[in-house]
PDB file of C-alpha atoms in Angstrom:
ATOM      1  CA  MET A 213       0.000   0.000   0.000  1.00  0.00           C
ATOM      2  CA  SER A 214       1.263   3.506  -0.820  1.00  0.00           C
ATOM      3  CA  GLN A 215       2.176   6.003   1.905  1.00  0.00           C
ATOM      4  CA  SER A 216      -0.853   8.095   0.918  1.00  0.00           C
ATOM      5  CA  GLY A 217      -3.138   5.097   1.289  1.00  0.00           C
ATOM      6  CA  LYS A 218      -1.720   4.288   4.739  1.00  0.00           C
ATOM      7  CA  GLN A 219      -2.209   7.870   5.889  1.00  0.00           C
ATOM      8  CA  SER A 220      -5.802   7.858   4.639  1.00  0.00           C
ATOM      9  CA  LYS A 221      -6.613   4.655   6.513  1.00  0.00           C
ATOM     10  CA  ALA A 222      -5.059   6.095   9.676  1.00  0.00           C
ATOM     11  CA  ARG A 223      -7.208   9.207   9.335  1.00  0.00           C
ATOM     12  CA  LEU A 224     -10.312   7.068   8.915  1.00  0.00           C
ATOM     13  CA  ALA A 225      -9.492   5.141  12.075  1.00  0.00           C
ATOM     14  CA  ALA A 226      -8.950   8.357  14.048  1.00  0.00           C
ATOM     15  CA  LEU A 227     -12.179   9.870  12.725  1.00  0.00           C
ATOM     16  CA  GLY A 228     -14.056   6.706  13.631  1.00  0.00           C
ATOM     17  CA  GLU A 229     -12.954   6.896  17.248  1.00  0.00           C
ATOM     18  CA  LYS A 230     -13.955  10.560  17.546  1.00  0.00           C
ATOM     19  CA  LEU A 231     -17.389  10.033  15.998  1.00  0.00           C
ATOM     20  CA  LYS A 232     -18.064   6.996  18.144  1.00  0.00           C
ATOM     21  CA  SER A 233     -17.109   8.739  21.386  1.00  0.00           C
ATOM     22  CA  SER A 234     -18.866  12.045  20.715  1.00  0.00           C
ATOM     23  CA  LEU A 235     -21.907  11.021  18.681  1.00  0.00           C
ATOM     24  CA  LEU A 236     -22.237   7.282  19.327  1.00  0.00           C
ATOM     25  CA  LEU A 237     -21.962   6.886  15.546  1.00  0.00           C
ATOM     26  CA  GLU A 238     -20.162   3.939  14.017  1.00  0.00           C
ATOM     27  CA  LEU A 239     -17.920   4.863  11.086  1.00  0.00           C
ATOM     28  CA  ASP A 240     -18.853   1.533   9.538  1.00  0.00           C
ATOM     29  CA  ASP A 241     -22.287   3.061   8.957  1.00  0.00           C
ATOM     30  CA  PHE A 242     -20.619   5.294   6.363  1.00  0.00           C
ATOM     31  CA  ASN A 243     -18.929   2.353   4.573  1.00  0.00           C
ATOM     32  CA  LEU A 244     -16.011   4.612   3.702  1.00  0.00           C
ATOM     33  CA  GLU A 245     -12.805   3.199   2.258  1.00  0.00           C
ATOM     34  CA  ALA A 246      -9.475   4.727   1.263  1.00  0.00           C
ATOM     35  CA  ASN A 247      -7.996   3.459  -1.999  1.00  0.00           C
ATOM     36  CA  HIS A 248      -4.316   3.224  -2.933  1.00  0.00           C
ATOM     37  CA  THR A 249      -4.235   6.827  -4.214  1.00  0.00           C
ATOM     38  CA  GLY A 250      -5.491   8.239  -0.922  1.00  0.00           C
ATOM     39  CA  GLU A 251      -8.954   9.043  -2.231  1.00  0.00           C
ATOM     40  CA  TYR A 252     -12.092   7.947  -0.421  1.00  0.00           C
ATOM     41  CA  THR A 253     -15.013   5.989  -1.820  1.00  0.00           C
ATOM     42  CA  SER A 254     -18.083   4.357  -0.315  1.00  0.00           C
ATOM     43  CA  GLU A 255     -20.307   1.370  -0.945  1.00  0.00           C
ATOM     44  CA  PHE A 256     -23.877   2.231  -0.071  1.00  0.00           C
ATOM     45  CA  ALA A 257     -26.618  -0.378  -0.492  1.00  0.00           C
ATOM     46  CA  GLY A 258     -25.052  -1.740  -3.668  1.00  0.00           C
ATOM     47  CA  VAL A 259     -24.182   1.708  -5.049  1.00  0.00           C
ATOM     48  CA  HIS A 260     -20.542   2.699  -5.405  1.00  0.00           C
ATOM     49  CA  LEU A 261     -20.022   6.372  -4.488  1.00  0.00           C
ATOM     50  CA  ALA A 262     -17.139   8.640  -5.435  1.00  0.00           C
ATOM     51  CA  SER A 263     -16.487  12.365  -5.412  1.00  0.00           C
ATOM     52  CA  ALA A 264     -15.868  14.647  -8.356  1.00  0.00           C
ATOM     53  CA  PHE A 265     -14.974  18.343  -8.185  1.00  0.00           C
ATOM     54  CA  GLN A 266     -15.499  21.123 -10.715  1.00  0.00           C
ATOM     55  CA  PRO A 267     -13.614  24.410 -10.321  1.00  0.00           C
ATOM     56  CA  ILE A 268     -15.257  27.792  -9.966  1.00  0.00           C
ATOM     57  CA  TYR A 269     -12.814  30.301 -11.399  1.00  0.00           C
ATOM     58  CA  ASP A 270     -12.451  33.950 -10.439  1.00  0.00           C
ATOM     59  CA  ILE A 271     -11.442  35.832 -13.577  1.00  0.00           C
ATOM     60  CA  GLN A 272     -10.787  38.988 -11.568  1.00  0.00           C
ATOM     61  CA  SER A 273      -8.205  37.486  -9.226  1.00  0.00           C
ATOM     62  CA  GLY A 274      -7.039  34.984 -11.826  1.00  0.00           C
ATOM     63  CA  ASP A 275      -7.341  32.013  -9.495  1.00  0.00           C
ATOM     64  CA  PHE A 276      -9.730  29.430  -8.108  1.00  0.00           C
ATOM     65  CA  HIS A 277     -12.592  30.672  -5.966  1.00  0.00           C
ATOM     66  CA  GLY A 278     -13.678  27.186  -4.973  1.00  0.00           C
ATOM     67  CA  HIS A 279     -14.901  23.817  -6.202  1.00  0.00           C
ATOM     68  CA  GLU A 280     -18.337  22.273  -6.395  1.00  0.00           C
ATOM     69  CA  ALA A 281     -18.471  18.722  -5.080  1.00  0.00           C
ATOM     70  CA  LEU A 282     -20.516  16.317  -7.194  1.00  0.00           C
ATOM     71  CA  LEU A 283     -21.523  12.761  -6.406  1.00  0.00           C
ATOM     72  CA  ARG A 284     -20.553  10.077  -8.928  1.00  0.00           C
ATOM     73  CA  PRO A 285     -22.591   6.912  -8.206  1.00  0.00           C
ATOM     74  CA  LYS A 286     -22.316   3.573 -10.000  1.00  0.00           C
ATOM     75  CA  LEU A 287     -24.410   0.435  -9.749  1.00  0.00           C
ATOM     76  CA  GLY A 288     -22.198  -2.531  -9.016  1.00  0.00           C
ATOM     77  CA  ASN A 289     -19.203  -0.235  -9.617  1.00  0.00           C
ATOM     78  CA  ILE A 290     -19.919  -0.563 -13.357  1.00  0.00           C
ATOM     79  CA  GLN A 291     -23.056   1.236 -14.530  1.00  0.00           C
ATOM     80  CA  GLU A 292     -22.980   4.990 -13.978  1.00  0.00           C
ATOM     81  CA  VAL A 293     -26.213   6.549 -12.689  1.00  0.00           C
ATOM     82  CA  THR A 294     -27.190  10.102 -11.849  1.00  0.00           C
ATOM     83  CA  PRO A 295     -27.030  11.514  -8.316  1.00  0.00           C
ATOM     84  CA  ASP A 296     -30.785  12.122  -8.524  1.00  0.00           C
ATOM     85  CA  PHE A 297     -31.290   8.407  -9.195  1.00  0.00           C
ATOM     86  CA  ALA A 298     -29.188   7.494  -6.154  1.00  0.00           C
ATOM     87  CA  PHE A 299     -31.038   9.893  -3.855  1.00  0.00           C
ATOM     88  CA  THR A 300     -34.452   8.829  -5.160  1.00  0.00           C
ATOM     89  CA  TYR A 301     -33.489   5.195  -4.564  1.00  0.00           C
ATOM     90  CA  ALA A 302     -32.307   6.023  -1.048  1.00  0.00           C
ATOM     91  CA  ASP A 303     -35.463   8.014  -0.301  1.00  0.00           C
ATOM     92  CA  LYS A 304     -37.687   5.102  -1.296  1.00  0.00           C
ATOM     93  CA  SER A 305     -35.589   2.816   0.898  1.00  0.00           C
ATOM     94  CA  ASP A 306     -35.817   5.240   3.851  1.00  0.00           C
ATOM     95  CA  LYS A 307     -32.047   5.782   3.692  1.00  0.00           C
ATOM     96  CA  LEU A 308     -31.966   9.370   2.472  1.00  0.00           C
ATOM     97  CA  VAL A 309     -30.372  10.802   5.609  1.00  0.00           C
ATOM     98  CA  LYS A 310     -27.658   8.171   5.618  1.00  0.00           C
ATOM     99  CA  LEU A 311     -26.823   8.669   1.924  1.00  0.00           C
ATOM    100  CA  ASP A 312     -26.611  12.419   2.424  1.00  0.00           C
ATOM    101  CA  ARG A 313     -24.264  11.956   5.388  1.00  0.00           C
ATOM    102  CA  VAL A 314     -22.107   9.538   3.428  1.00  0.00           C
ATOM    103  CA  SER A 315     -21.943  11.912   0.465  1.00  0.00           C
ATOM    104  CA  ARG A 316     -20.999  14.946   2.538  1.00  0.00           C
ATOM    105  CA  ALA A 317     -18.376  13.009   4.485  1.00  0.00           C
ATOM    106  CA  LEU A 318     -16.953  11.649   1.248  1.00  0.00           C
ATOM    107  CA  HIS A 319     -16.665  15.104  -0.303  1.00  0.00           C
ATOM    108  CA  VAL A 320     -15.034  16.663   2.755  1.00  0.00           C
ATOM    109  CA  LEU A 321     -12.483  13.878   3.097  1.00  0.00           C
ATOM    110  CA  ASN A 322     -11.499  14.102  -0.569  1.00  0.00           C
ATOM    111  CA  TYR A 323     -11.555  17.886  -0.603  1.00  0.00           C
ATOM    112  CA  HIS A 324      -9.330  17.987   2.453  1.00  0.00           C
ATOM    113  CA  GLU A 325      -6.700  16.069   0.519  1.00  0.00           C
ATOM    114  CA  ILE A 326      -6.406  18.699  -2.216  1.00  0.00           C
ATOM    115  CA  PHE A 327      -7.118  22.013  -0.488  1.00  0.00           C
ATOM    116  CA  LYS A 328      -5.962  21.875   3.104  1.00  0.00           C
ATOM    117  CA  GLU A 329      -5.447  25.610   3.513  1.00  0.00           C
ATOM    118  CA  ASN A 330      -7.945  27.549   1.405  1.00  0.00           C
ATOM    119  CA  GLY A 331     -10.661  27.450  -1.215  1.00  0.00           C
ATOM    120  CA  LEU A 332     -14.412  27.118  -0.815  1.00  0.00           C
ATOM    121  CA  LEU A 333     -16.298  23.832  -1.012  1.00  0.00           C
ATOM    122  CA  PHE A 334     -19.732  24.105  -2.647  1.00  0.00           C
ATOM    123  CA  LEU A 335     -22.073  21.333  -1.468  1.00  0.00           C
ATOM    124  CA  ASN A 336     -25.552  20.467  -2.691  1.00  0.00           C
ATOM    125  CA  VAL A 337     -28.058  19.684   0.054  1.00  0.00           C
ATOM    126  CA  HIS A 338     -31.088  17.554  -0.730  1.00  0.00           C
ATOM    127  CA  PRO A 339     -34.236  19.736  -0.433  1.00  0.00           C
ATOM    128  CA  SER A 340     -35.920  17.231   1.881  1.00  0.00           C
ATOM    129  CA  LEU A 341     -33.059  17.572   4.366  1.00  0.00           C
ATOM    130  CA  LEU A 342     -32.566  21.314   4.238  1.00  0.00           C
ATOM    131  CA  MET A 343     -34.849  21.961   7.205  1.00  0.00           C
ATOM    132  CA  ARG A 344     -33.061  19.403   9.383  1.00  0.00           C
ATOM    133  CA  VAL A 345     -29.902  21.394  10.049  1.00  0.00           C
ATOM    134  CA  ASN A 346     -30.079  21.064  13.854  1.00  0.00           C
ATOM    135  CA  GLU A 347     -30.171  17.270  14.064  1.00  0.00           C
ATOM    136  CA  HIS A 348     -28.585  16.502  10.713  1.00  0.00           C
ATOM    137  CA  GLY A 349     -25.828  19.106  10.707  1.00  0.00           C
ATOM    138  CA  LYS A 350     -24.245  17.968  13.964  1.00  0.00           C
ATOM    139  CA  VAL A 351     -22.599  14.919  12.401  1.00  0.00           C
ATOM    140  CA  PHE A 352     -21.400  16.866   9.387  1.00  0.00           C
ATOM    141  CA  GLU A 353     -19.903  19.664  11.458  1.00  0.00           C
ATOM    142  CA  ARG A 354     -17.928  17.159  13.517  1.00  0.00           C
ATOM    143  CA  ILE A 355     -16.420  15.759  10.319  1.00  0.00           C
ATOM    144  CA  LEU A 356     -15.559  19.282   9.161  1.00  0.00           C
ATOM    145  CA  HIS A 357     -13.938  20.201  12.453  1.00  0.00           C
ATOM    146  CA  ASP A 358     -11.980  16.960  12.687  1.00  0.00           C
ATOM    147  CA  HIS A 359     -10.439  17.749   9.288  1.00  0.00           C
ATOM    148  CA  ALA A 360      -9.701  21.410   9.970  1.00  0.00           C
ATOM    149  CA  VAL A 361     -12.289  22.650   7.486  1.00  0.00           C
ATOM    150  CA  SER A 362     -14.240  25.546   8.967  1.00  0.00           C
ATOM    151  CA  THR A 363     -17.912  26.093   8.187  1.00  0.00           C
ATOM    152  CA  GLU A 364     -16.891  29.441   6.658  1.00  0.00           C
ATOM    153  CA  ARG A 365     -15.300  27.511   3.802  1.00  0.00           C
ATOM    154  CA  VAL A 366     -18.476  25.550   3.009  1.00  0.00           C
ATOM    155  CA  VAL A 367     -21.167  26.906   0.688  1.00  0.00           C
ATOM    156  CA  ILE A 368     -24.554  25.186   0.939  1.00  0.00           C
ATOM    157  CA  GLU A 369     -26.272  25.126  -2.445  1.00  0.00           C
ATOM    158  CA  VAL A 370     -30.069  25.346  -2.488  1.00  0.00           C
ATOM    159  CA  ARG A 371     -31.853  24.566  -5.746  1.00  0.00           C
ATOM    160  CA  ASP A 372     -34.097  27.468  -6.662  1.00  0.00           C
ATOM    161  CA  PHE A 373     -36.651  25.666  -8.799  1.00  0.00           C
ATOM    162  CA  ASP A 374     -37.522  22.538  -6.825  1.00  0.00           C
ATOM    163  CA  THR A 375     -37.450  23.486  -3.168  1.00  0.00           C
ATOM    164  CA  PHE A 376     -41.141  24.349  -2.982  1.00  0.00           C
ATOM    165  CA  LYS A 377     -43.449  21.449  -2.155  1.00  0.00           C
ATOM    166  CA  GLN A 378     -46.839  21.765  -3.775  1.00  0.00           C
ATOM    167  CA  ASP A 379     -48.631  20.462  -0.673  1.00  0.00           C
ATOM    168  CA  THR A 380     -47.242  23.313   1.420  1.00  0.00           C
ATOM    169  CA  GLU A 381     -48.462  26.900   1.357  1.00  0.00           C
ATOM    170  CA  LEU A 382     -45.757  28.931  -0.382  1.00  0.00           C
ATOM    171  CA  ALA A 383     -45.609  31.663   2.276  1.00  0.00           C
ATOM    172  CA  VAL A 384     -45.251  29.082   5.064  1.00  0.00           C
ATOM    173  CA  TYR A 385     -42.624  27.146   3.173  1.00  0.00           C
ATOM    174  CA  GLU A 386     -40.569  30.239   2.434  1.00  0.00           C
ATOM    175  CA  GLN A 387     -40.616  31.136   6.128  1.00  0.00           C
ATOM    176  CA  GLN A 388     -39.348  27.649   6.977  1.00  0.00           C
ATOM    177  CA  LEU A 389     -36.731  27.871   4.227  1.00  0.00           C
ATOM    178  CA  ALA A 390     -35.515  31.286   5.400  1.00  0.00           C
ATOM    179  CA  ALA A 391     -35.286  30.023   9.005  1.00  0.00           C
ATOM    180  CA  ALA A 392     -33.282  26.949   7.971  1.00  0.00           C
ATOM    181  CA  ILE A 393     -30.908  29.027   5.874  1.00  0.00           C
ATOM    182  CA  GLN A 394     -30.485  31.554   8.674  1.00  0.00           C
ATOM    183  CA  ASN A 395     -29.565  28.645  10.926  1.00  0.00           C
ATOM    184  CA  TYR A 396     -26.848  27.590   8.476  1.00  0.00           C
ATOM    185  CA  GLN A 397     -25.591  31.169   8.215  1.00  0.00           C
ATOM    186  CA  ASP A 398     -25.505  31.523  12.003  1.00  0.00           C
ATOM    187  CA  ARG A 399     -23.217  28.486  12.100  1.00  0.00           C
ATOM    188  CA  GLY A 400     -20.850  30.160   9.641  1.00  0.00           C
ATOM    189  CA  TYR A 401     -21.888  28.483   6.388  1.00  0.00           C
ATOM    190  CA  LYS A 402     -22.329  30.467   3.199  1.00  0.00           C
ATOM    191  CA  ILE A 403     -25.449  30.025   1.051  1.00  0.00           C
ATOM    192  CA  ALA A 404     -25.843  29.769  -2.723  1.00  0.00           C
ATOM    193  CA  ILE A 405     -29.082  29.718  -4.686  1.00  0.00           C
ATOM    194  CA  ASP A 406     -28.547  27.250  -7.526  1.00  0.00           C
ATOM    195  CA  ARG A 407     -30.057  27.222 -11.045  1.00  0.00           C
ATOM    196  CA  PHE A 408     -31.424  30.744 -10.753  1.00  0.00           C
ATOM    197  CA  GLY A 409     -33.041  31.966 -13.955  1.00  0.00           C
ATOM    198  CA  SER A 410     -34.833  28.727 -14.765  1.00  0.00           C
ATOM    199  CA  ALA A 411     -38.495  28.836 -15.751  1.00  0.00           C
ATOM    200  CA  ASN A 412     -39.658  28.307 -12.163  1.00  0.00           C
ATOM    201  CA  SER A 413     -37.332  30.719 -10.354  1.00  0.00           C
ATOM    202  CA  PHE A 414     -38.643  32.953  -7.592  1.00  0.00           C
ATOM    203  CA  VAL A 415     -36.967  36.364  -7.883  1.00  0.00           C
ATOM    204  CA  SER A 416     -38.532  37.542  -4.627  1.00  0.00           C
ATOM    205  CA  ARG A 417     -36.831  34.681  -2.778  1.00  0.00           C
ATOM    206  CA  LEU A 418     -33.434  36.285  -3.280  1.00  0.00           C
ATOM    207  CA  TRP A 419     -33.958  39.238  -0.955  1.00  0.00           C
ATOM    208  CA  LYS A 420     -35.879  37.101   1.531  1.00  0.00           C
ATOM    209  CA  ILE A 421     -33.004  34.629   1.839  1.00  0.00           C
ATOM    210  CA  ALA A 422     -30.085  37.010   1.217  1.00  0.00           C
ATOM    211  CA  PRO A 423     -27.712  34.367  -0.213  1.00  0.00           C
ATOM    212  CA  ASP A 424     -23.980  34.875  -0.537  1.00  0.00           C
ATOM    213  CA  TYR A 425     -23.958  33.459  -4.074  1.00  0.00           C
ATOM    214  CA  VAL A 426     -26.435  33.088  -6.916  1.00  0.00           C
ATOM    215  CA  LYS A 427     -25.574  30.430  -9.495  1.00  0.00           C
ATOM    216  CA  PHE A 428     -27.335  31.043 -12.797  1.00  0.00           C
ATOM    217  CA  ASP A 429     -29.012  28.233 -14.667  1.00  0.00           C
ATOM    218  CA  LEU A 430     -26.641  26.954 -17.351  1.00  0.00           C
ATOM    219  CA  GLN A 431     -29.219  27.491 -20.100  1.00  0.00           C
ATOM    220  CA  LEU A 432     -28.948  31.269 -19.637  1.00  0.00           C
ATOM    221  CA  ILE A 433     -25.383  31.530 -20.931  1.00  0.00           C
ATOM    222  CA  GLN A 434     -26.115  29.102 -23.747  1.00  0.00           C
ATOM    223  CA  GLN A 435     -29.085  31.181 -24.885  1.00  0.00           C
ATOM    224  CA  ALA A 436     -27.324  34.500 -24.320  1.00  0.00           C
ATOM    225  CA  GLU A 437     -24.518  33.434 -26.648  1.00  0.00           C
ATOM    226  CA  HIS A 438     -26.908  33.586 -29.616  1.00  0.00           C
ATOM    227  CA  ASP A 439     -29.773  35.830 -28.491  1.00  0.00           C
ATOM    228  CA  PRO A 440     -29.151  39.571 -27.925  1.00  0.00           C
ATOM    229  CA  LEU A 441     -32.309  39.901 -25.815  1.00  0.00           C
ATOM    230  CA  VAL A 442     -31.219  37.135 -23.443  1.00  0.00           C
ATOM    231  CA  ARG A 443     -27.753  38.692 -23.345  1.00  0.00           C
ATOM    232  CA  LYS A 444     -29.305  41.981 -22.256  1.00  0.00           C
ATOM    233  CA  ALA A 445     -31.407  40.180 -19.657  1.00  0.00           C
ATOM    234  CA  LEU A 446     -28.315  38.386 -18.336  1.00  0.00           C
ATOM    235  CA  PHE A 447     -26.576  41.723 -17.898  1.00  0.00           C
ATOM    236  CA  GLY A 448     -29.563  42.977 -15.895  1.00  0.00           C
ATOM    237  CA  LEU A 449     -29.739  39.850 -13.735  1.00  0.00           C
ATOM    238  CA  VAL A 450     -26.021  39.960 -12.919  1.00  0.00           C
ATOM    239  CA  HIS A 451     -26.268  43.546 -11.741  1.00  0.00           C
ATOM    240  CA  PHE A 452     -29.520  42.877  -9.883  1.00  0.00           C
ATOM    241  CA  VAL A 453     -27.839  40.081  -7.913  1.00  0.00           C
ATOM    242  CA  GLN A 454     -24.870  42.319  -7.173  1.00  0.00           C
ATOM    243  CA  THR A 455     -27.111  45.094  -5.827  1.00  0.00           C
ATOM    244  CA  LEU A 456     -28.470  42.549  -3.331  1.00  0.00           C
ATOM    245  CA  GLY A 457     -24.960  41.984  -2.015  1.00  0.00           C
ATOM    246  CA  ALA A 458     -24.587  38.500  -3.514  1.00  0.00           C
ATOM    247  CA  LYS A 459     -21.961  37.212  -5.937  1.00  0.00           C
ATOM    248  CA  PRO A 460     -23.307  35.881  -9.263  1.00  0.00           C
ATOM    249  CA  ILE A 461     -21.767  32.730 -10.718  1.00  0.00           C
ATOM    250  CA  ILE A 462     -22.238  32.010 -14.416  1.00  0.00           C
ATOM    251  CA  THR A 463     -22.416  28.250 -14.891  1.00  0.00           C
ATOM    252  CA  GLY A 464     -22.318  26.149 -18.051  1.00  0.00           C
ATOM    253  CA  VAL A 465     -19.559  28.148 -19.770  1.00  0.00           C
ATOM    254  CA  GLU A 466     -18.189  25.863 -22.469  1.00  0.00           C
ATOM    255  CA  THR A 467     -16.853  28.158 -25.221  1.00  0.00           C
ATOM    256  CA  SER A 468     -14.734  31.279 -25.555  1.00  0.00           C
ATOM    257  CA  SER A 469     -17.770  33.074 -26.940  1.00  0.00           C
ATOM    258  CA  GLN A 470     -19.799  32.255 -23.841  1.00  0.00           C
ATOM    259  CA  LEU A 471     -16.921  33.415 -21.642  1.00  0.00           C
ATOM    260  CA  HIS A 472     -16.902  36.797 -23.366  1.00  0.00           C
ATOM    261  CA  VAL A 473     -20.681  37.069 -22.910  1.00  0.00           C
ATOM    262  CA  ALA A 474     -20.275  36.363 -19.190  1.00  0.00           C
ATOM    263  CA  VAL A 475     -17.494  38.939 -18.873  1.00  0.00           C
ATOM    264  CA  ASP A 476     -19.535  41.542 -20.768  1.00  0.00           C
ATOM    265  CA  ALA A 477     -22.449  40.872 -18.396  1.00  0.00           C
ATOM    266  CA  GLY A 478     -20.227  41.886 -15.475  1.00  0.00           C
ATOM    267  CA  ALA A 479     -19.711  38.452 -13.914  1.00  0.00           C
ATOM    268  CA  THR A 480     -16.359  37.487 -12.432  1.00  0.00           C
ATOM    269  CA  LEU A 481     -17.071  33.954 -11.142  1.00  0.00           C
ATOM    270  CA  ILE A 482     -17.276  31.309 -13.867  1.00  0.00           C
ATOM    271  CA  GLN A 483     -17.987  27.573 -13.816  1.00  0.00           C
ATOM    272  CA  GLY A 484     -18.106  25.265 -16.812  1.00  0.00           C
ATOM    273  CA  TYR A 485     -16.301  22.795 -19.045  1.00  0.00           C
ATOM    274  CA  LEU A 486     -14.134  25.591 -20.481  1.00  0.00           C
ATOM    275  CA  PHE A 487     -12.234  25.656 -17.178  1.00  0.00           C
ATOM    276  CA  GLY A 488     -12.585  22.023 -16.254  1.00  0.00           C
ATOM    277  CA  HIS A 489     -14.846  18.999 -16.276  1.00  0.00           C
ATOM    278  CA  PRO A 490     -15.796  17.442 -12.949  1.00  0.00           C
ATOM    279  CA  SER A 491     -12.951  15.123 -12.002  1.00  0.00           C
ATOM    280  CA  SER A 492     -11.537  13.220  -9.076  1.00  0.00           C
ATOM    281  CA  ALA A 493      -9.275  15.045  -6.661  1.00  0.00           C
ATOM    282  CA  ARG A 494      -6.080  13.603  -8.079  1.00  0.00           C
ATOM    283  CA  HIS A 495      -7.002  14.597 -11.654  1.00  0.00           C
ATOM    284  CA  LEU A 496      -7.887  18.229 -10.950  1.00  0.00           C
ATOM    285  CA  SER A 497      -5.952  20.770 -12.959  1.00  0.00           C
ATOM    286  CA  THR A 498      -3.698  23.051 -10.967  1.00  0.00           C
ATOM    287  CA  SER A 499      -4.330  26.749 -10.621  1.00  0.00           C
ATOM    288  CA  GLU A 500      -1.425  27.489 -12.945  1.00  0.00           C
ATOM    289  CA  VAL A 501      -2.913  25.347 -15.719  1.00  0.00           C
ATOM    290  CA  ILE A 502      -6.264  27.119 -15.402  1.00  0.00           C
ATOM    291  CA  LYS A 503      -4.551  30.511 -15.505  1.00  0.00           C
ATOM    292  CA  ARG A 504      -2.818  29.620 -18.777  1.00  0.00           C
ATOM    293  CA  GLN A 505      -6.081  28.357 -20.252  1.00  0.00           C
ATOM    294  CA  PHE A 506      -7.857  31.579 -19.272  1.00  0.00           C
ATOM    295  CA  ALA A 507      -5.086  33.706 -20.773  1.00  0.00           C
ATOM    296  CA  GLN A 508      -5.453  31.817 -24.047  1.00  0.00           C
ATOM    297  CA  GLN A 509      -9.252  32.236 -24.054  1.00  0.00           C
ATOM    298  CA  VAL A 510      -9.192  36.011 -23.548  1.00  0.00           C
ATOM    299  CA  ALA A 511      -6.218  36.656 -25.839  1.00  0.00           C
TER     300      ALA A 511
END
């Protein structure tokens, strides 16, 4: 076994003892394993889980702003499936909370290996679990603290278009949502509204929640590349978000043309295939590589 693999297994053992003593939680419940490269994976109810990270680039500073963690599940470690499939499967099996805990732990452990000192970690939280920060967040925060990752470096992503449950009065739900998000913010987490600008977005929700980031739906940049009216609207949305004190993130940027549209709209935070596909921790491009790629795109 490599030195990295040995160190990872030692860290797992130490984490297991801390979780067991403080939370009466068995690490075996997470089914986490460290492979020979030092990366962590999990086997959950027949589904193989791994982490992937996609960079969010700051074109103003010329460096990474953070990375979004994405779940990469496989059935039988062969057939790739979507994260939504895995969470739907877990929900039907009454294992949603456990899968979410496993996923978050997995991402933090892998992220810790690549960015020990700085950089933000963007994490998606399942809408059904968003309101359960008090009971559910305790385990996650212990994992963060045990790996020297402060809550200030974690951005909780909330999907804008699918958080509202049709069987709940909208006003009541938004009050519950705002309270849950305030709870996260009080604990030091940052908040991002994800997929803003989709057909079902709630503009009024932005000033009610006061997020730190607003991630635009990827279709906006794709449409703005070819449609002057959408381009004008994108410019207005970027500045609207900025007036609220939030930082807009243009997602789905795949071409140089789209990058120029995003820059012209006034955005400085960019995410998309142009700067990197989601990849495992060990395959992430370095900051210097991204800087060279950006210089070539804007030349």
